[in-house]
CSV table of C-alpha atoms in Angstrom, one decimal:
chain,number,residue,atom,x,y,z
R,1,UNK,CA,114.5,-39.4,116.5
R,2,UNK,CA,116.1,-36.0,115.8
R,3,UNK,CA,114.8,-36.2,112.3
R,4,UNK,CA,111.5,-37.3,113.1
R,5,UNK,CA,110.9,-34.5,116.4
R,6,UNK,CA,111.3,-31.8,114.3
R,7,UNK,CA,109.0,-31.7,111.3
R,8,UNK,CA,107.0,-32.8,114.5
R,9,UNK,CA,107.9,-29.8,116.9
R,10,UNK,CA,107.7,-27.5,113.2
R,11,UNK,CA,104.0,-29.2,113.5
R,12,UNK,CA,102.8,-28.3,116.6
R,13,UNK,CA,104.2,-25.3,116.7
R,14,UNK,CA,101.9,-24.3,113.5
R,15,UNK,CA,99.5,-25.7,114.8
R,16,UNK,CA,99.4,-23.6,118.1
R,17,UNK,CA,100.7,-20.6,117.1
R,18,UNK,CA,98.1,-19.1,114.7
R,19,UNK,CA,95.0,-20.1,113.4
R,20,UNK,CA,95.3,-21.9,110.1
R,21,UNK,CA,93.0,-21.0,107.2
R,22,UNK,CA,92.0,-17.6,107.8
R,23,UNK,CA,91.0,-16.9,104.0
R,24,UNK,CA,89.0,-20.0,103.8
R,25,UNK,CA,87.4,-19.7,107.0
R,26,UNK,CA,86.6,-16.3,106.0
R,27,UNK,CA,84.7,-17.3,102.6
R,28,UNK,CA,83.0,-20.4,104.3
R,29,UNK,CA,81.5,-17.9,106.6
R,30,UNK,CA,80.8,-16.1,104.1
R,31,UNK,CA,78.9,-18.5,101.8
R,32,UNK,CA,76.9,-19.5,104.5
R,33,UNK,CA,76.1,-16.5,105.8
R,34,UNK,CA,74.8,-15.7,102.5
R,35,UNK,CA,73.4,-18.5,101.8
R,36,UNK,CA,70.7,-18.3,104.7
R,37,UNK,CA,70.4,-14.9,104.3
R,38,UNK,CA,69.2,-15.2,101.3
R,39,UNK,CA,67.0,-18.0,101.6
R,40,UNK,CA,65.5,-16.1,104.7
R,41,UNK,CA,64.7,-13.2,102.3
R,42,UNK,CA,63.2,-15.3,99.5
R,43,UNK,CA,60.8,-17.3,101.9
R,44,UNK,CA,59.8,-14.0,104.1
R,45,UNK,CA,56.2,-13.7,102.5
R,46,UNK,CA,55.9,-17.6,103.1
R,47,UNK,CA,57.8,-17.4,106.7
R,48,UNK,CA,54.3,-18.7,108.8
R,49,UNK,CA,53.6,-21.5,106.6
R,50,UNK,CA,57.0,-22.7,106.8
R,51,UNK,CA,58.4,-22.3,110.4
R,52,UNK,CA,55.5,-20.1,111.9
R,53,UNK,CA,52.4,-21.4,113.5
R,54,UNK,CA,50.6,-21.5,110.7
R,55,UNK,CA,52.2,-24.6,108.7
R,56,UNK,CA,51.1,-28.0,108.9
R,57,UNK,CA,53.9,-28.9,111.2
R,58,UNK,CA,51.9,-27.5,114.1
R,59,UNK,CA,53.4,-25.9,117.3
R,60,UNK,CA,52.2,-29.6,119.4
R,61,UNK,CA,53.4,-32.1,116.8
R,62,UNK,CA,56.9,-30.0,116.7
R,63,UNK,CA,57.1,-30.0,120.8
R,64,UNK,CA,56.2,-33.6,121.0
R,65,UNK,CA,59.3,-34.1,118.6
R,66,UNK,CA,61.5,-31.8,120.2
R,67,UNK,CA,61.3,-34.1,123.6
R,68,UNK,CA,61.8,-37.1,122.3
R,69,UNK,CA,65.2,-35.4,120.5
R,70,UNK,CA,65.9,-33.1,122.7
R,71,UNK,CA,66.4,-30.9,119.7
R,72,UNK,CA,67.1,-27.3,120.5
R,73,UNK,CA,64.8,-24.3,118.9
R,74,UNK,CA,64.0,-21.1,120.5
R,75,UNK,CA,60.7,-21.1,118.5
R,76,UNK,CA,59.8,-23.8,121.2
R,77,UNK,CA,59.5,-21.3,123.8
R,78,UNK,CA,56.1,-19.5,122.9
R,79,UNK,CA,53.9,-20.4,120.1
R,80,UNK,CA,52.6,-16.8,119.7
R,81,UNK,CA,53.0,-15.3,116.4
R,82,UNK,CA,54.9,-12.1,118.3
R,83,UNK,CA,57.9,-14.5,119.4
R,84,UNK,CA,58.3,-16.1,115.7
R,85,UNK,CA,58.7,-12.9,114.2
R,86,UNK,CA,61.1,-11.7,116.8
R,87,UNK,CA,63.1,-15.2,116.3
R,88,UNK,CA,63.2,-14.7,112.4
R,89,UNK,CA,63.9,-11.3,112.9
R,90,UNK,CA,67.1,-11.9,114.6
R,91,UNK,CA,67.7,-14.8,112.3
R,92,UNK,CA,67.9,-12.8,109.4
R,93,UNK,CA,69.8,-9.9,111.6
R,94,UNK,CA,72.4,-12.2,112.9
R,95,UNK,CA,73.2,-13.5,108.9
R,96,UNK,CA,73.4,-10.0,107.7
R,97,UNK,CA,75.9,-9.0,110.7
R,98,UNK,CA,78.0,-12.7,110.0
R,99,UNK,CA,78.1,-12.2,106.1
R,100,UNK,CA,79.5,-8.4,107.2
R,101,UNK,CA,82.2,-9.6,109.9
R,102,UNK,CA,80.4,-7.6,112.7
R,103,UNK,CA,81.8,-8.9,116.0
R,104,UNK,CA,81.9,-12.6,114.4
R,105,UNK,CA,82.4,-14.3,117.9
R,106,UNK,CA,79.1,-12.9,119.2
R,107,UNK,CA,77.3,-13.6,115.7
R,108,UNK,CA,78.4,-16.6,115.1
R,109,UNK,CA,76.6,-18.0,118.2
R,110,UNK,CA,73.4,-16.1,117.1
R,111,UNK,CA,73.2,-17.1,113.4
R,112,UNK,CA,73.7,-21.3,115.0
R,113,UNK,CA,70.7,-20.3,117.5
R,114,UNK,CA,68.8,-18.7,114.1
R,115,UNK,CA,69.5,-21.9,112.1
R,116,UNK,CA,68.3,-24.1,114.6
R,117,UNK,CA,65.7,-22.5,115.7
R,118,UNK,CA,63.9,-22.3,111.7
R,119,UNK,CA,65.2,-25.9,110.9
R,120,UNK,CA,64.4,-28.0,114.0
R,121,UNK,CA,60.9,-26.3,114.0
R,122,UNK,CA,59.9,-27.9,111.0
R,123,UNK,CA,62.5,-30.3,110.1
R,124,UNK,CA,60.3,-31.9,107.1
R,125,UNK,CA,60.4,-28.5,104.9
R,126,UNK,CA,64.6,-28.7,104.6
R,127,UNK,CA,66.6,-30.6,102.0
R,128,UNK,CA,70.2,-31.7,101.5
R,129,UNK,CA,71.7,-28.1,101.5
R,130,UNK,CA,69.6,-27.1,104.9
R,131,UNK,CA,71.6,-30.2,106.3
R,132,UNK,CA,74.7,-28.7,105.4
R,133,UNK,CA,74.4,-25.5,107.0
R,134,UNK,CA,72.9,-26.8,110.1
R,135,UNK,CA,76.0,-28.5,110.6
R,136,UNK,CA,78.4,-25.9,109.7
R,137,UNK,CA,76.7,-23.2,111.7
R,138,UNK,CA,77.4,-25.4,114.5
R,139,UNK,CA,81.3,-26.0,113.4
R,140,UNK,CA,81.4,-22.2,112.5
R,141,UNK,CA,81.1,-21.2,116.5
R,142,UNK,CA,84.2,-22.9,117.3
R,143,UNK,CA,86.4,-21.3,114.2
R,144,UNK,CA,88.0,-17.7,114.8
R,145,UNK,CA,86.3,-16.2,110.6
R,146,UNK,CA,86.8,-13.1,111.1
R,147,UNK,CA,90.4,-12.6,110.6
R,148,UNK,CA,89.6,-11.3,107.1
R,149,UNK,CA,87.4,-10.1,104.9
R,150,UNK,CA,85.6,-8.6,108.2
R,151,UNK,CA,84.3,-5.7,110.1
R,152,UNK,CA,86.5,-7.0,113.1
R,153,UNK,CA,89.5,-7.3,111.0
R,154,UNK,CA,89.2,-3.3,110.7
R,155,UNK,CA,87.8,-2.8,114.2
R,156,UNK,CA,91.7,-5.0,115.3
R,157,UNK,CA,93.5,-2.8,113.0
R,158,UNK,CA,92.0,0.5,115.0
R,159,UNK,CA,92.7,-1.2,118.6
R,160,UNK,CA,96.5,-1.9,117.8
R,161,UNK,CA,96.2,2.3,116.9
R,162,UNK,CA,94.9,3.1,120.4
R,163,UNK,CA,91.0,2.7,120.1
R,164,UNK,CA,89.1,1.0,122.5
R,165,UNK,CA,85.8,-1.3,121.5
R,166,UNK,CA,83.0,-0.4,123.4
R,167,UNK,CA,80.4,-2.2,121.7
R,168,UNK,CA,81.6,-5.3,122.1
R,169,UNK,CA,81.7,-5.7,126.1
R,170,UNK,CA,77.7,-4.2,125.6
R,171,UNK,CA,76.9,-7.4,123.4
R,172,UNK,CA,78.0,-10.0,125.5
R,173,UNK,CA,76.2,-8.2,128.5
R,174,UNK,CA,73.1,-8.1,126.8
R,175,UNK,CA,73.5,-11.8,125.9
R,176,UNK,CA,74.2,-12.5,128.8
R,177,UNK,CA,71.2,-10.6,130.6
R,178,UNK,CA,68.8,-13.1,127.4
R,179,UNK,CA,71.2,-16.0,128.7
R,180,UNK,CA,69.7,-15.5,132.3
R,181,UNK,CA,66.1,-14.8,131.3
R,182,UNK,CA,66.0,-18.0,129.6
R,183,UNK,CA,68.2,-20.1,132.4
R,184,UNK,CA,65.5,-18.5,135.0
R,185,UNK,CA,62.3,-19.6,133.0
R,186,UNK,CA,64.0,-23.1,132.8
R,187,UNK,CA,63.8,-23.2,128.7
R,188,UNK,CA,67.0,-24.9,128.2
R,189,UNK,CA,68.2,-27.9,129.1
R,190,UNK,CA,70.8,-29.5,130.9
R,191,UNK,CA,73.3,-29.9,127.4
R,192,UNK,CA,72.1,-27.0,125.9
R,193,UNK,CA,72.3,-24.9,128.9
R,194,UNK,CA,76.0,-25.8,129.8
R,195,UNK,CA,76.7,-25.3,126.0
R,196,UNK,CA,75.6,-21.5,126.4
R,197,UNK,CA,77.0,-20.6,129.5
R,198,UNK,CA,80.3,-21.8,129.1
R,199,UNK,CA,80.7,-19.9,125.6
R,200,UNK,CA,79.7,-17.7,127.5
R,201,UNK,CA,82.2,-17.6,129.9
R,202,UNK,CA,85.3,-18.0,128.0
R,203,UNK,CA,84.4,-14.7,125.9
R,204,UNK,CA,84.3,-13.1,129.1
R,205,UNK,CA,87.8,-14.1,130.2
R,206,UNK,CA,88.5,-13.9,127.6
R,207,UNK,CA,87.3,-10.4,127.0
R,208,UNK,CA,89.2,-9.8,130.9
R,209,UNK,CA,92.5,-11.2,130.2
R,210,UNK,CA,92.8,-9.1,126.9
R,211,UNK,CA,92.0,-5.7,128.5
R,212,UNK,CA,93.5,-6.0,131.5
R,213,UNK,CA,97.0,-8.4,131.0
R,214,UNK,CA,97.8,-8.4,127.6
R,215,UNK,CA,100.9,-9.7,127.8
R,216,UNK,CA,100.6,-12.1,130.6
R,217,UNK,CA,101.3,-16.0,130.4
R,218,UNK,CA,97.5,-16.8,130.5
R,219,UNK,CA,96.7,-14.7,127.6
R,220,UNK,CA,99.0,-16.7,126.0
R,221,UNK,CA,97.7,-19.8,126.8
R,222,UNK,CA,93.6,-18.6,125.8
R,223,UNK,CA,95.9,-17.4,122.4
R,224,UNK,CA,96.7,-21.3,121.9
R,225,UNK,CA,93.5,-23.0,122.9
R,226,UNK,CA,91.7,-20.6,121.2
R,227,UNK,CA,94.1,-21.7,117.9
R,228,UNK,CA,93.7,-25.2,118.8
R,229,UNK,CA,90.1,-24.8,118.6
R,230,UNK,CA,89.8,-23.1,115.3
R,231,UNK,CA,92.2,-25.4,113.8
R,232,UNK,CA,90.0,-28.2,114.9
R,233,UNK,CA,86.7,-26.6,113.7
R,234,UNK,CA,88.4,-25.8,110.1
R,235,UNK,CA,89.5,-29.3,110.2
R,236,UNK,CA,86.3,-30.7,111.1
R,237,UNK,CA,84.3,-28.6,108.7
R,238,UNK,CA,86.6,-30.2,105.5
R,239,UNK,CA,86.4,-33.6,107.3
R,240,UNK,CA,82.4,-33.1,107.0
R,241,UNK,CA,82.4,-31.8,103.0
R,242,UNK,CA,85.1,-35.2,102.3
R,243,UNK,CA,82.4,-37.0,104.4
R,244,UNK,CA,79.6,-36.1,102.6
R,245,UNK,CA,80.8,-36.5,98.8
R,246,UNK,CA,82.5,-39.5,99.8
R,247,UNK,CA,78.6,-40.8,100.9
R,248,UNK,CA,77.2,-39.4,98.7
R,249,UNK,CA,79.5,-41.2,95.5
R,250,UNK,CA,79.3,-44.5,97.0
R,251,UNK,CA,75.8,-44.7,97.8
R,252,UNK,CA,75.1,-43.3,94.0
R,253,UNK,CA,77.7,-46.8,93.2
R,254,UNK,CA,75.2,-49.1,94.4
R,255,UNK,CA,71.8,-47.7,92.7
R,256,UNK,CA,71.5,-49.1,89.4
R,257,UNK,CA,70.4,-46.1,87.6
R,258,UNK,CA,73.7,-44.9,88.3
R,259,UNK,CA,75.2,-48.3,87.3
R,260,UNK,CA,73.1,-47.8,84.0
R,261,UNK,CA,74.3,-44.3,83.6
R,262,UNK,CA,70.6,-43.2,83.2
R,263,UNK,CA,70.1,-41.3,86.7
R,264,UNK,CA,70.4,-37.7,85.6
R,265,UNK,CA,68.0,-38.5,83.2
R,266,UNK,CA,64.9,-38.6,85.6
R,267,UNK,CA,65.3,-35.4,87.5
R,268,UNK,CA,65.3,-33.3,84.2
R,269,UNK,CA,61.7,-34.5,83.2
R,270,UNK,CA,60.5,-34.2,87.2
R,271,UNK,CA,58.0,-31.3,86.9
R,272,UNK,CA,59.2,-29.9,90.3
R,273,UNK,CA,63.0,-30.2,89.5
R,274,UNK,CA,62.5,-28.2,85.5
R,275,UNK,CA,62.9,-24.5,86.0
R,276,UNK,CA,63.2,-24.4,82.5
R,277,UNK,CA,61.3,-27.0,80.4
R,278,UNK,CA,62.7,-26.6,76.8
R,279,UNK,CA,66.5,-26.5,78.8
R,280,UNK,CA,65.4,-29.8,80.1
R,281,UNK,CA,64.4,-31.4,77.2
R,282,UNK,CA,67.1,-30.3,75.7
R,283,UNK,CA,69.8,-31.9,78.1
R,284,UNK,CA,67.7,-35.1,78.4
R,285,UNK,CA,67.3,-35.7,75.0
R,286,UNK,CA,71.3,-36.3,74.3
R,287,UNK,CA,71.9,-40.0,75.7
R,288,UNK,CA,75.3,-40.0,75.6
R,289,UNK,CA,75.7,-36.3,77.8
R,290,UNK,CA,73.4,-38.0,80.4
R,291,UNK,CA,75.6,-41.0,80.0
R,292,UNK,CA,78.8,-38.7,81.0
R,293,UNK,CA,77.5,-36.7,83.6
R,294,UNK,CA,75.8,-39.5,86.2
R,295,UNK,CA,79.7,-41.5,85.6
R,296,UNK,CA,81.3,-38.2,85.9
R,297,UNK,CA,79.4,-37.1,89.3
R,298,UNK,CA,80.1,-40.8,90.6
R,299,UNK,CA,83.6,-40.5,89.8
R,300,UNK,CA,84.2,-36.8,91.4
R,301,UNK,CA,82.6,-37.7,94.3
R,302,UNK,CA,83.8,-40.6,95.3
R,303,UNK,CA,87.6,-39.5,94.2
R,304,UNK,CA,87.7,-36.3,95.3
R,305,UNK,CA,88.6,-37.0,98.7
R,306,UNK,CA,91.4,-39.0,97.8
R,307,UNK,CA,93.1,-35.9,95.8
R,308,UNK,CA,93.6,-33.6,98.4
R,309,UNK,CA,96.6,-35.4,98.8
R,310,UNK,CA,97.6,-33.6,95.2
R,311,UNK,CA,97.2,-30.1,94.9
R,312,UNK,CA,96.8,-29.7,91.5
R,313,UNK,CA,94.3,-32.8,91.0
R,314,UNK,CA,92.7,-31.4,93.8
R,315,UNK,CA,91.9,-27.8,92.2
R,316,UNK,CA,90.5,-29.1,88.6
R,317,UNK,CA,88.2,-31.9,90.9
R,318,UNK,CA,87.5,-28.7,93.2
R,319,UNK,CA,86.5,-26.6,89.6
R,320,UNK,CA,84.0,-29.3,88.4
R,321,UNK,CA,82.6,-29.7,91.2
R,322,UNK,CA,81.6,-26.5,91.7
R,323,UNK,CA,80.3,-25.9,88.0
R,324,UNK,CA,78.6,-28.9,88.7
R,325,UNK,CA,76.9,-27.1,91.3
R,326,UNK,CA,76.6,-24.5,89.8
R,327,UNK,CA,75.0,-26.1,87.0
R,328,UNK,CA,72.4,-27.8,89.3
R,329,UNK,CA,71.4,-24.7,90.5
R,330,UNK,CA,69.9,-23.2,87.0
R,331,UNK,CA,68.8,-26.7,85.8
R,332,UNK,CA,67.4,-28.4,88.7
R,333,UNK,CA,66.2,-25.3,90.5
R,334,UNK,CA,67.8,-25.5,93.4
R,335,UNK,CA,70.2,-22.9,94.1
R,336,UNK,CA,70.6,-22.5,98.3
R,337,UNK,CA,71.5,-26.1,97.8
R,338,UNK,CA,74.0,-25.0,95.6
R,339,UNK,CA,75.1,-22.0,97.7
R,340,UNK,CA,75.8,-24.3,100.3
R,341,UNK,CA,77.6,-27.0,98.5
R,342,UNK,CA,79.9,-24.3,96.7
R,343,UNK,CA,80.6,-22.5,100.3
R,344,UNK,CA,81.3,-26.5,101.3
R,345,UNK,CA,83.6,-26.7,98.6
R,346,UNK,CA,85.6,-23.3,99.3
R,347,UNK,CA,87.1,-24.3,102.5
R,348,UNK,CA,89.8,-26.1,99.7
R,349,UNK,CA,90.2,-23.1,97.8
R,350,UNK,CA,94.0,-22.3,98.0
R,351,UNK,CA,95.2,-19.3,99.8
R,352,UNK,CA,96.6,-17.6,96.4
R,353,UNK,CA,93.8,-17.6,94.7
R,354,UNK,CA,91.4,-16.5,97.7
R,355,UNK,CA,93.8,-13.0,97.8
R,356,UNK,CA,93.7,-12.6,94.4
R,357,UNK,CA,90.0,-12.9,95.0
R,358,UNK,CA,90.0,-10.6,97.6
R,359,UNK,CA,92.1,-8.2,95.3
R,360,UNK,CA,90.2,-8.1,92.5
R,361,UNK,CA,87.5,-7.2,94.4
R,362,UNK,CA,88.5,-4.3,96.9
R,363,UNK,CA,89.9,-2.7,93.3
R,364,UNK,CA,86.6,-3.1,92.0
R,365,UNK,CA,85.0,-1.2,95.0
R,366,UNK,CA,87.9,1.2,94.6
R,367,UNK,CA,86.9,1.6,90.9
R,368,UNK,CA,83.3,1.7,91.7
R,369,UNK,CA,83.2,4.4,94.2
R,370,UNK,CA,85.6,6.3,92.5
R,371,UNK,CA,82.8,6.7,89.8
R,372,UNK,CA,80.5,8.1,92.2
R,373,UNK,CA,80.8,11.9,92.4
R,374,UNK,CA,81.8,13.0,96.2
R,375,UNK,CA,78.8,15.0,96.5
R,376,UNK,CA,76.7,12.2,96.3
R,377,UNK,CA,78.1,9.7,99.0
R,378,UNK,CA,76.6,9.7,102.0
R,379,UNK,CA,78.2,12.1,105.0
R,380,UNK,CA,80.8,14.4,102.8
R,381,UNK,CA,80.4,17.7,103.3
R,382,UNK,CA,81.0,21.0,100.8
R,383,UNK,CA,84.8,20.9,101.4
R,384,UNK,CA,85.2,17.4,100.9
R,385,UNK,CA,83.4,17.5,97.6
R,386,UNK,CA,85.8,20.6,96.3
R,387,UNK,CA,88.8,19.7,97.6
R,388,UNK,CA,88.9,15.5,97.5
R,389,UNK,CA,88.2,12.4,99.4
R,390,UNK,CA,88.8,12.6,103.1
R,391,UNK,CA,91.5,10.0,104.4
R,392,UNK,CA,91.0,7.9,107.5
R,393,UNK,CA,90.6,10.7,109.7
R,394,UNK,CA,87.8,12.7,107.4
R,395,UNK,CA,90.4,15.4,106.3
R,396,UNK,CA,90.0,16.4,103.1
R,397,UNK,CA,93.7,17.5,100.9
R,398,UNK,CA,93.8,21.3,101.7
R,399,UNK,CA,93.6,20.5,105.2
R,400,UNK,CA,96.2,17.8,105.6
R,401,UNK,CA,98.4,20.8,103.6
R,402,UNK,CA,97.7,22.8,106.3
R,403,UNK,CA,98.3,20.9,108.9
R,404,UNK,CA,101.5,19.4,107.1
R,405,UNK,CA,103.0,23.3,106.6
R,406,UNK,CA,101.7,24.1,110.4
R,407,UNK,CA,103.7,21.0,111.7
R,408,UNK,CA,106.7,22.2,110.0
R,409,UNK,CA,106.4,25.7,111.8
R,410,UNK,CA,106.6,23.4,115.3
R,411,UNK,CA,102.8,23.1,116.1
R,412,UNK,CA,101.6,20.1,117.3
R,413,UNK,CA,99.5,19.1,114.4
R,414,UNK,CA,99.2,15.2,113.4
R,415,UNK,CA,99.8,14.3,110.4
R,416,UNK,CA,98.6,10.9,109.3
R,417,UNK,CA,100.3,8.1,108.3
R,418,UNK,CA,100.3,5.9,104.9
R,419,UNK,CA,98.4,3.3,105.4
R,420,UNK,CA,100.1,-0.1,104.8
C-alpha cells in the first residue's frame, strides 16, 4: 500500500497545489483570443449581414430558435441596430483585453458572452473552427491563463511590491451593476442566470478573502479549488482537441473517398475552397501526393491521441499536424479555422519549448525597441533621451547616480533593486 499511496499522495498534492499548465494555458488563450479578434476585424464592414439585423437569419427566426434551445445571446435582448454595435463592440474589446492578459478573470467571462452572443445569433454562418472556439471560450472561464505571458502576471509582480489594484474591484462592480440590470429586466434564464451570479460571487470572495486574510485557512482552501478548477478546465480543453481528431479520423475511415485515397482531391478544384487556382491545380494534378496526404491525415488523426502517452511521438504528430493546418489555411482558404485548430493543438506543446518561445521573443522586443531612438517613444522626456532609458521607476542613469552617491551620505534615498 505504502508504495502505491505515495506516487498517489505525490499526485494529489500536484494536483492541488498549483495550477498545472500555465505556459499552455497561456498560449491557448492566446490563440484564441487572437483568433476571434481577428476574425471580428476582417468581417467588421460585413458585421450586419452576418450577426446584425440585417442578414437573412432575421431577428424572429433567431428568437424562435433561441427558445426552443435555450441558447444564450445578448444580441437577443433588443433587435435595434444600437445594441448590436454595442455587443460587437465589447466583443472585439473583450478579445483585445484577453489576447493582452488584462485582468483575464474578468475578460474571460466577457470574451465567452462575446462568442456566444455572435455565434448563437446566426449559428448557420460558422464552420468547424467557430465550433471550436465556442467551446473553448466556455472551458477558458474556468482555467486560471493569465499566469504568464499577461498584463496580470506584471500587475502580481507589483502587488507582492506593495501596490494595491484598484481597477480590478471597479470591474467587477460594474459587472455586477450590468449583472442586475439584466437579472431585473428578466433577460436571463434560470441556468444562465445562476451561471452569472455565482461566477460572480466567488470573484467577490474571492476578491474579500485575498485583501483582507491573506493568510487565513480559507484562502487556502479558494487557492485549491480554484487549482482544482483550472486543472480540470486544462484537462477538459485537451480531452476536447483528442475528442475531436479522434472523430474526426474515424469518421474520414468510413467514407470511401478516404478509403480510395482521393478525398483531398475534391476540395482543391471546389471554386470556393481555391484561393489560389494555379496552386490548386498544381497539388491536384500529382496523384500519388493526394494519395499520401488523405492516408496521412487519417492516420494523424486517428493516432495522435494514442501518442500522448510518448512524448517524443507525440511532438513530431503535434508538428504535422500543425503544418497540416497550416497548410490548409493558404490552400483551402481558411485560416481562422486554422488559427483555431493550431491554438487547439498548443495546449500539447511542452513547457521547454513554450519558454524558449517566450524567450526568443521578449529578446526580440528587447532588440526591437532598442532600435528606436528614446526620443521617439512615447512619454520620455529631454533627460531621458540624453541620459538613457528610465528603469522601473522612470529614472533615468544620472539620477539613480545621484540618488546612489546621496544614499551613501545617509539620506534616505531609494535605490532600486535588479530586477530578477
Amino acid at each position: 500500500m505504502n508504495r502505491l499511496e505515495r506516487p498517489l499522495g505525490r499526485g494529489v498534492n500536484r494536483v492541488t497545489g498549483c495550477a498545472l499548465g500555465p505556459y499552455q494555458s497561456a498560449v491557448v488563450r492566446i490563440g484564441f483570443a487572437g483568433t476571434w479578434l481577428f476574425f471580428l476585424l476582417r468581417e467588421l464592414p460585413h458585421r450586419q449581414e452576418l450577426y446584425g439585423p440585417d442578414g437573412p437569419w432575421n431577428w424572429d427566426m433567431a428568437q424562435q430558435l433561441t427558445a426552443s434551445n435555450h441558447a444564450f445571446t445578448a444580441l437577443m435582448w433588443s433587435d435595434g441596430h444600437v445594441w448590436f454595435e454595442i455587443v460587437y463592440g465589447l466583443a472585439l474589446l473583450s478579445s483585445a483585453l484577453l489576447l493582452l492578459g488584462w485582468h483575464t478573470r474578468a475578460m474571460s467571462v466577457l470574451f465567452m458572452i462575446g462568442v456566444l452572443s455572435l455565434q448563437n445569433r446566426s449559428i448557420f454562418m460558422g464552420d468547424g473552427g467557430d465550433n471550436v472556439i465556442h467551446l473553448m471560450a466556455t472551458y477558458l472561464v474556468f482555467t486560471r491563463c493569465g499566469q504568464v505571458w499577461s498584463l496580470d502576471a506584471r500587475r502580481a509582480a507589483r502587488a507582492r511590491a506593495g501596490a494595491v489594484d484598484r481597477v480590478g474591484p471597479a470591474l467587477w462592480w460594474v459587472c455586477g451593476l450590468g449583472l442586475s440590470a439584466v437579472t431585473f429586466m428578466g433577460e436571463l434564464g434560470g441556468g444562465w442566470l445562476l451561471f452569472f451570479w455565482g461566477l460572480l460571487l466567488v470573484h467577490g470572495l474571492w476578491w474579500a478573502v485575498g485583501r483582507r486574510a491573506p493568510g487565513s485557512e480559507l484562502r487556502g482552501l479558494l487557492d485549491v479549488v480554484a487549482n482544482l478548477v483550472h486543472n480540470a478546465g486544462l484537462f477538459v480543453i485537451m480531452f476536447e482537441a483528442c475528442l475531436i481528431y479522434a472523430t474526426a479520423g474515424w469518421y474520414k475511415i468510413q467514407g470511401s473517398r478516404w478509403q480510395d485515397g482521393t478525398a483531398v482531391y475534391y476540395p482543391l478544384n471546389l471554386d470556393y475552397f481555391s484561393p489560389w487556382p494555379a496552386l490548386s491545380d498544381l497539388l491536384s494534378s500529382h496523384g500519388l501526393m493526394v494519395m499520401l496526404v488523405t492516408y496521412g491525415t487519417v492516420v494523424v488523426q486517428v493516432a495522435f491521441p494514442f501518442t500522448l502517452i510518448n512524448r517524443r511521438v507525440k511532438n513530431v504528430l503535434l508538428a504535422v499536424m500543425m503544418i497540416e493546418h497550416a497548410v490548409i489555411a493558404v490552400v483551402l482558404g481558411l485560416p481562422f479555422f486554422s488559427l483555431a485548430m493550431i491554438a487547439a493543438d498548443a495546449v500539447f506543446l511542452p513547457t521547454s519549448f513554450l519558454r524558449w518561445l517566450g524567450g526568443w521573443a521578449a529578446r526580440a522586443r528587447s532588440a526591437a525597441v532598442s532600435r528606436i531612438p528614446l526620443s521617439r517613444l512615447p512619454f520620455v522626456g529631454p533627460a531621458q533621451a540624453r541620459f538613457g532609458r528610465p528603469d522601473e521607476r522612470g529614472a533615468v542613469p544620472e539620477q539613480r547616480l545621484d540618488e546612489q552617491q546621496d544614499g551613501d551620505e545617509g539620506t534616505t534615498a531609494r535605490v532600486p533593486s535588479s530586477r530578477a
